[in-house]
Coordinates of C-alpha atoms and ligand atoms in Angstrom, one line a residue:
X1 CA 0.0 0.0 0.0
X2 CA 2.0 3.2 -1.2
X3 CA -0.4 5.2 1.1
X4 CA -1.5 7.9 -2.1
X5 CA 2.0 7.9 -3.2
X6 CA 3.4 7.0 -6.6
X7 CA 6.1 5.2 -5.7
X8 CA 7.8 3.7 -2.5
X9 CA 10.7 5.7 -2.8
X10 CA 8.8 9.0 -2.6
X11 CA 6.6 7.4 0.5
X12 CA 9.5 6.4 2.7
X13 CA 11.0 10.2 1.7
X14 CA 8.0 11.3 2.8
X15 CA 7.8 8.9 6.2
X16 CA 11.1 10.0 7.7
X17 CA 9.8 12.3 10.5
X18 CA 7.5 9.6 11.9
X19 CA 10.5 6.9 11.9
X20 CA 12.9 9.5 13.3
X21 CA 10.7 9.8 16.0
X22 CA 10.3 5.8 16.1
X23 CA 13.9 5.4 16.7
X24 CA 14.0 7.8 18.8
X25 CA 11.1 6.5 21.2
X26 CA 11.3 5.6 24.8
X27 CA 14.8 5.5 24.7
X28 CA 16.1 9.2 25.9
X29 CA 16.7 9.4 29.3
X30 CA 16.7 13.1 30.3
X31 CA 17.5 12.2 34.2
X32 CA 21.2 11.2 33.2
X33 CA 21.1 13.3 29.5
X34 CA 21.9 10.0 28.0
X35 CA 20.4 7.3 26.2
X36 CA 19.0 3.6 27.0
X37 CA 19.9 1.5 24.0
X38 CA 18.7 -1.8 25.6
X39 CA 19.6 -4.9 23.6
X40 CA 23.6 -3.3 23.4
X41 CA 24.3 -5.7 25.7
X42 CA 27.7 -4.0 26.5
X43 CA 28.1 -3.2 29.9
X44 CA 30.0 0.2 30.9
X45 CA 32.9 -0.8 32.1
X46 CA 33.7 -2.7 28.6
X47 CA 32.3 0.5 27.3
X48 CA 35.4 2.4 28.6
X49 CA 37.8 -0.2 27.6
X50 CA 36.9 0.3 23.8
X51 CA 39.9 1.6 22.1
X52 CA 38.4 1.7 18.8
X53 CA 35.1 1.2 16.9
X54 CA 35.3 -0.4 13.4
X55 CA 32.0 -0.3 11.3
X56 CA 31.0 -2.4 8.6
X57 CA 28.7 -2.5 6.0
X58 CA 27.8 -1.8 2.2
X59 CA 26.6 0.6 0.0
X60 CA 23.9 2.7 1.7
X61 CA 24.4 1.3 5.4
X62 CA 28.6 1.6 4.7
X63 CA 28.2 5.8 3.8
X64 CA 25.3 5.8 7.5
X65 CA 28.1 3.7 9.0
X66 CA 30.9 7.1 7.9
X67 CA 28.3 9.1 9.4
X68 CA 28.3 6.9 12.6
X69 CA 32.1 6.8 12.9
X70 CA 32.3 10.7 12.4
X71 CA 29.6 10.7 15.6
X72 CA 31.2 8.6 17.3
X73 CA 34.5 10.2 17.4
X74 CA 33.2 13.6 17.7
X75 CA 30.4 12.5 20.4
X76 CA 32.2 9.6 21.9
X77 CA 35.6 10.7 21.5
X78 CA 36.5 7.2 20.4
X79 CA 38.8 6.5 16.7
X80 CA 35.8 4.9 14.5
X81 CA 36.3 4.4 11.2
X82 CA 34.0 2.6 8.5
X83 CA 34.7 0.0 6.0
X84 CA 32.7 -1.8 3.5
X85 CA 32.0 -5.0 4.5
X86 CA 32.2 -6.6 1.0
X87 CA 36.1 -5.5 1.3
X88 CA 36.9 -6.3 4.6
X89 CA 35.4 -10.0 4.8
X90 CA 38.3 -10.6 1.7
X91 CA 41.3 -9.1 3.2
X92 CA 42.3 -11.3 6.2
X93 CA 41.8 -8.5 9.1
X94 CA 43.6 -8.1 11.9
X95 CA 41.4 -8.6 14.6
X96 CA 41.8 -6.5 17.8
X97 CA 40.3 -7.6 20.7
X98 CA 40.3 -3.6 21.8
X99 CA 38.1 -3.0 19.4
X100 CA 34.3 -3.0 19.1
X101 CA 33.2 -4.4 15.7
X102 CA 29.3 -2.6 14.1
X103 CA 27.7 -4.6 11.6
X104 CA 25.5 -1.9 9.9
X105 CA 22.3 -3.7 7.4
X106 CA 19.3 -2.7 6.9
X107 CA 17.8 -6.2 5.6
X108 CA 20.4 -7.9 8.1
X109 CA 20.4 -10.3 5.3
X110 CA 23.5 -8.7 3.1
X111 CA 25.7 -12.0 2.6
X112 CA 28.9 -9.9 2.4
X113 CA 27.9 -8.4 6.2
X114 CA 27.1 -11.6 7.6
X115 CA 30.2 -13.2 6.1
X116 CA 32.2 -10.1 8.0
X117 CA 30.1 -10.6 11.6
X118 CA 30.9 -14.8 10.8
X119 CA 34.7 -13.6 10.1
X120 CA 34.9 -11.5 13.0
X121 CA 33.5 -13.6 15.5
X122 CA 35.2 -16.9 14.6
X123 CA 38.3 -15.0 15.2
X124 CA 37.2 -13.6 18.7
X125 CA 35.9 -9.8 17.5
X126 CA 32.7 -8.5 19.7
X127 CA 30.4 -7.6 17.2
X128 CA 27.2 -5.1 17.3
X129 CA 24.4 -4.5 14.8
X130 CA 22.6 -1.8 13.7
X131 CA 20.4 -3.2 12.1
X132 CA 16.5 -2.2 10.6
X133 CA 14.9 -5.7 10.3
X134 CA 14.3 -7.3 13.9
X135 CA 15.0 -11.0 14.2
X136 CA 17.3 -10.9 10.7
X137 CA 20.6 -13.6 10.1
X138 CA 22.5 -10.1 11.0
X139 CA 20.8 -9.4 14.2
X140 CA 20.6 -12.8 15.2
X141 CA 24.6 -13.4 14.6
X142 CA 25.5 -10.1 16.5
X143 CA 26.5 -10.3 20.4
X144 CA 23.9 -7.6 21.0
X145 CA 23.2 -3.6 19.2
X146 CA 20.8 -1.1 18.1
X147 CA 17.5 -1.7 16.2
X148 CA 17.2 1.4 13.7
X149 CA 12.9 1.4 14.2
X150 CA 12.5 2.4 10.3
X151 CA 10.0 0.3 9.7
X152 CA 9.5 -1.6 6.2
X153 CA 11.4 -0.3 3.4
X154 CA 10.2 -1.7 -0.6
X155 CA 11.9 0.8 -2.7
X156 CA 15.0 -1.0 -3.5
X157 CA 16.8 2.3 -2.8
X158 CA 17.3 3.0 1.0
X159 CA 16.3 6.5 1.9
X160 CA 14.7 6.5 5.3
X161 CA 16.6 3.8 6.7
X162 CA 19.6 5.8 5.9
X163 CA 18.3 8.2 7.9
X164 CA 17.6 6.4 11.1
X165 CA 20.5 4.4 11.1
X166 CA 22.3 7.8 11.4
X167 CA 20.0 8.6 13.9
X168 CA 20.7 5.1 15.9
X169 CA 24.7 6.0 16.3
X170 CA 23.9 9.4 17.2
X171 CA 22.3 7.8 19.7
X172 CA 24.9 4.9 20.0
X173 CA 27.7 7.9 20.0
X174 CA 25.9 9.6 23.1
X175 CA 25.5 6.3 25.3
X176 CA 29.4 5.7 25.2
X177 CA 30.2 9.2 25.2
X178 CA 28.2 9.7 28.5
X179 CA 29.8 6.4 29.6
X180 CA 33.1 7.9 28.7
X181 CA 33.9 11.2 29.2
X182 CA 31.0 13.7 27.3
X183 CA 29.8 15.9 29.7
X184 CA 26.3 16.6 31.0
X185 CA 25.8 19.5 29.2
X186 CA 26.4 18.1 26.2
X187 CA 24.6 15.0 26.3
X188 CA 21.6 17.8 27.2
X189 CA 22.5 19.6 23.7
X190 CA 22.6 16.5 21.7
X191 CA 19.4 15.7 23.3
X192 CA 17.8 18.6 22.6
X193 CA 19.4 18.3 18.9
X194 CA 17.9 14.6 18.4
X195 CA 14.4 16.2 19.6
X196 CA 14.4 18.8 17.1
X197 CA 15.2 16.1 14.0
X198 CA 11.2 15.1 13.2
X199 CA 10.1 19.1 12.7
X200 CA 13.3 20.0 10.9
X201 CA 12.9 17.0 8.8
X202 CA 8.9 18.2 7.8
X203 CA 10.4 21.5 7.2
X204 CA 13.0 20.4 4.6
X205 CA 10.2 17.9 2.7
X206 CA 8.2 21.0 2.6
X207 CA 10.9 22.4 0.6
X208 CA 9.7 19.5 -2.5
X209 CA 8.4 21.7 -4.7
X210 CA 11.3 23.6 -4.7
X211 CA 14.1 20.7 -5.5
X212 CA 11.4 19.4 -7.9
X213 CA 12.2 22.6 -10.1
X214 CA 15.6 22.2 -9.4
X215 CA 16.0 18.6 -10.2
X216 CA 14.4 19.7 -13.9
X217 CA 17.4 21.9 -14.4
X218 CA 20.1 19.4 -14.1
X219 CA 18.1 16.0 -15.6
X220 CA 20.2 16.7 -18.9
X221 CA 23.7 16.1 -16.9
X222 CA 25.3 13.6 -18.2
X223 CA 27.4 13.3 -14.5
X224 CA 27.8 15.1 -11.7
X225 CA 30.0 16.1 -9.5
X226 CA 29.4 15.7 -5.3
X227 CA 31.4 17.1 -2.6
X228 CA 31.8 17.7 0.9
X229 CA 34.4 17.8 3.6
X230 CA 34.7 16.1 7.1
X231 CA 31.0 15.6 7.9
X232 CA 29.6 16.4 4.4
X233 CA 32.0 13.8 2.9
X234 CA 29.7 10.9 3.1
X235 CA 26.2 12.9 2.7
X236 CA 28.1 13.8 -0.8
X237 CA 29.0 9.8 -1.4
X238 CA 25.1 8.7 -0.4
X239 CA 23.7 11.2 -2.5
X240 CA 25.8 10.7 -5.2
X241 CA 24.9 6.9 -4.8
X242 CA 21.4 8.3 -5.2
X243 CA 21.4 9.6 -7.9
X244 CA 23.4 6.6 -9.9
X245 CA 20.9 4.5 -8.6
X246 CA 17.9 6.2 -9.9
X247 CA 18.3 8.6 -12.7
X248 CA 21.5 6.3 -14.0
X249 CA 23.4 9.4 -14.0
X250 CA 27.0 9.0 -13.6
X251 CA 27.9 10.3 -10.6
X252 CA 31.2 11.1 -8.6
X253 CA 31.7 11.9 -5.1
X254 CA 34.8 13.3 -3.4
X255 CA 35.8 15.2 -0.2
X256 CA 36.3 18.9 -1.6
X257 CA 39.6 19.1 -0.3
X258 CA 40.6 16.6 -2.6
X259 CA 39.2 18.4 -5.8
X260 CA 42.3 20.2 -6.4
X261 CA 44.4 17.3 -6.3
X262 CA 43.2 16.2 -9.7
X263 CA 39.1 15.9 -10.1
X264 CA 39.1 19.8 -11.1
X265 CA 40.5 18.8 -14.3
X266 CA 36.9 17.8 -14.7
X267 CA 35.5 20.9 -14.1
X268 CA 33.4 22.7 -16.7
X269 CA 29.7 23.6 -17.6
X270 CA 28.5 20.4 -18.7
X271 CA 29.6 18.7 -15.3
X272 CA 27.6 20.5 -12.4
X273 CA 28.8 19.9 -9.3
X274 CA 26.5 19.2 -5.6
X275 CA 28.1 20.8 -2.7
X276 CA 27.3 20.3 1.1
X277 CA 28.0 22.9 2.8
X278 CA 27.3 23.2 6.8
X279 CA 27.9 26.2 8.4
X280 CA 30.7 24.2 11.0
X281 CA 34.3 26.0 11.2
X282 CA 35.0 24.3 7.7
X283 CA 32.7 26.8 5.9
X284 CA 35.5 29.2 4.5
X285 CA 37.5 26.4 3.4
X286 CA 34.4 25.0 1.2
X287 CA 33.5 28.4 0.0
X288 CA 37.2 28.5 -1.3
X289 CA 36.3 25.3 -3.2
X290 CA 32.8 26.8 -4.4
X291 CA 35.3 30.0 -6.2
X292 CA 37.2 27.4 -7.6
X293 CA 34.6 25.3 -9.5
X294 CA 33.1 29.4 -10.6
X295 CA 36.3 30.2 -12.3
X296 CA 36.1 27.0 -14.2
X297 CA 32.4 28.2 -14.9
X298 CA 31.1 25.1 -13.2
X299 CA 27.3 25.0 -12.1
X300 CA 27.0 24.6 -8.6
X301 CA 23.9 23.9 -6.4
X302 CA 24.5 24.3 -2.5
X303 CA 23.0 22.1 0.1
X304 CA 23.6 24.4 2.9
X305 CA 22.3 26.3 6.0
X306 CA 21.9 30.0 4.2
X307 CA 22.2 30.8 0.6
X308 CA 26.0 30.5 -0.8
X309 CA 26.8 33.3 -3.0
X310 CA 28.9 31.4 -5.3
X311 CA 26.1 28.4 -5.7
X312 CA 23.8 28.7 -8.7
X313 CA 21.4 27.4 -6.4
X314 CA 21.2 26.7 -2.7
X315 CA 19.1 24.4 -0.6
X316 CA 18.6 25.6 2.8
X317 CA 18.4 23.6 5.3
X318 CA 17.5 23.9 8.7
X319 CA 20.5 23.8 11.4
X320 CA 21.1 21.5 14.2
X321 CA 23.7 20.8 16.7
X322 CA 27.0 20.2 14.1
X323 CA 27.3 17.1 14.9
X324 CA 24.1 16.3 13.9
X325 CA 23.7 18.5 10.8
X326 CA 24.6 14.9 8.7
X327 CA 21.7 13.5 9.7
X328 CA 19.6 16.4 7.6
X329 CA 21.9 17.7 4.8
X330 CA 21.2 14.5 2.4
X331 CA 17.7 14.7 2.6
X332 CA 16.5 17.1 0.0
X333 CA 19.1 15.5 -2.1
X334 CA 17.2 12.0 -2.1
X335 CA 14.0 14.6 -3.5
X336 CA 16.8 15.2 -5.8
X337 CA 17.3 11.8 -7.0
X338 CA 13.6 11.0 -6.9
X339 CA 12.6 14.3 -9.4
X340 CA 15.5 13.5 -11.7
X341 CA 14.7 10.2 -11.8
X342 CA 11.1 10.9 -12.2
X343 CA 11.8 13.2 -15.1
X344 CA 13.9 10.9 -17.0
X345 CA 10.9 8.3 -16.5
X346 CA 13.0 5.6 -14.7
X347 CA 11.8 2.5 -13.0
X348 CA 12.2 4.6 -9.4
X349 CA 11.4 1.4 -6.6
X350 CA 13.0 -1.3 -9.2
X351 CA 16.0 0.3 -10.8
X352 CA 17.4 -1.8 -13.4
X353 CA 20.5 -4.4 -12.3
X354 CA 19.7 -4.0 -8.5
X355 CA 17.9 -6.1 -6.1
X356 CA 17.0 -4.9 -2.5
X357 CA 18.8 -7.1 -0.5
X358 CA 21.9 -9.5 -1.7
X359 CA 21.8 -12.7 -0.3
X360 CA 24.4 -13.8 -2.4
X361 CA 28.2 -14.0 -3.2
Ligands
F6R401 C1 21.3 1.7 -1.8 C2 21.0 0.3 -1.5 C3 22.2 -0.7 -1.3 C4 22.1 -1.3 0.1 C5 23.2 -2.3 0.3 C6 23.2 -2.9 1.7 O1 20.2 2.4 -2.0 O2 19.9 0.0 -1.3 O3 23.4 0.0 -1.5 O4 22.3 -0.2 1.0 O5 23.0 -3.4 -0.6 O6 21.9 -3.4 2.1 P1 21.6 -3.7 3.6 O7 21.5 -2.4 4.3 O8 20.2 -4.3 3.6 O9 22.6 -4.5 4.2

């Protein structure tokens, strides 16, 4: 039932402030100004013994997972990096038994994530999931974790479970870091920043209309060009995914501060680049990069917190705590996707080659 929507895709867009608040549910706990994530199963003192969190998982759940390491670290204060799984499983890693392992899925059927969790616990690791389907080979496999809450997804493309498994190491990031060493008043701002997700999320879907037009102005790209730094470098990569997915658009993401190491070579009209662009103490630095694409005469639209005078265009976007900003900052691009995709008639909850979940080698 696609609830008086055309496709899935654009339903599940549309359902993100409800499952934000779903993950988000019963588990806040304003008396410490921390969170109770109760299947973790990962007591506190193990909690401060972590020395590093290593994250898992592919395609979609792999760029949430970047997001959850970039939480983590800045939340947390923990190293946390992410991996895709499909890689990992096939390069004999070293397993540290100081580390905490996060298997990220939103079936919890991905073979190649499975065959990681199997890898890593045959060899001793402590593995987590964050995983969206309850009772999965994933979850089942995994010493404990976080259910992400985002309730069925059809569309083959993951949109709002991308979104709530961001939200579910926010929320992951916060537990350890008020285990560790994050002080109350922080773990009250993040709070407060969680709480305000649902309405900012409303906000930027009212903005449809708008990215509709927008999307109609860049359908005839043959490839674009996405880019972010530090916590806009993997809201560029899922939105660039995104796009591929959909529209079949090539599509390239890099961090902006490695354009001028060789991608700007590319620059020119007929490649139009996507920038994120947070309002954080890197803002300066990416409006150096938005002059640079302009004096190649590149076309630039902005996904940012206030209009960007060197952006063709700019989506603004409401602002949260920086941390959080992430969790927002790719959503008007999946309206992106969707409209471009729509436009160029595509098969939007089946695209062509994919499946939704890979059970297989
Ligand atoms: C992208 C997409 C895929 C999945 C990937 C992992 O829109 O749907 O990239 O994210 O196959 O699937 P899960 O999360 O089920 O493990």
């Amino acid at each position: 039932d696609m609830g008086g929507h055309d496709t899935y895709m654009h339903k599940e867009i549309s359902e993100q402030p409800d499952a934000v608040d779903r993950v988000l549910r019963g588990r806040i706990d304003d008396r410490f100004s921390t969170v109770r994530l109760d299947g973790l199963n990962l007591d506190a003192r193990d909690a401060r013994t972590i020395r590093r969190i290593k994250i898992l998982g592919c395609g979609t759940s792999y760029h949430a997972g970047q997001i959850g390491a970039q939480l983590i670290e800045e939340i947390a204060r923990i190293p946390a990096d992410a991996e895709p799984a499909s890689e990992f499983r096939y390069r004999n890693p070293v397993v540290d038994p100081d580390t905490l392992y996060v298997a990220v899925s939103q079936s919890g059927e991905t073979y190649d994530v499975l065959a990681a969790v199997q890898e890593l616990k045959r060899k001793g690791g402590q593995v987590l999931g964050v995983v969206n389907v309850v009772g999965s080979a994933i979850a089942r496999e995994t010493d404990g974790g976080v259910y992400v809450h985002a309730g069925p997804e059809v569309c083959v493309v993951s949109t709002k479970c991308f979104t709530n498994t961001t939200v579910a190491f926010a929320l992951l990031a916060l537990h350890l870091g008020r285990i560790r060493d994050l002080s109350v008043a922080d773990g009250k701002r993040i709070i407060a920043g969680l709480r305000r997700l649902p309405e900012q999320i409303t906000e930027i879907l009212a903005g449809e209309d708008e990215v509709k037009a927008l999307a109609g102005n860049y359908a005839d790209a043959k490839s674009m060009m996405f880019i972010g730094r530090v916590r806009g470098c993997p809201v560029a990569r899922e939105a660039s995914l995104k796009l591929k997915e959909v529209s079949y658009i090539h599509a390239e993401a890099y961090p902006a501060s490695e354009l001028k190491h060789g991608p700007l070579a590319l620059i020119e009209p007929a490649l139009p680049t996507v920038a994120i662009v947070p309002d954080d103490e890197l803002l300066e630095k990416n409006r150096a990069a938005l002059e640079e694409i302009k004096a190649r005469d590149g076309r630039i639209l902005a996904v940012a917190h206030a209009p960007q005078e060197r952006a063709d265009h700019t989506i603004v976007v409401p602002k949260n705590e920086t941390e959080l900003d992430p969790i927002l900052m790719g959503i008007p691009l999946q309206l992106f996707a969707y409209h471009t995709a729509l436009a160029l008639g595509r098969d939007i909850d089946k695209p062509r080659n994919l499946a939704k979940s890979v059970t297989v080698e």
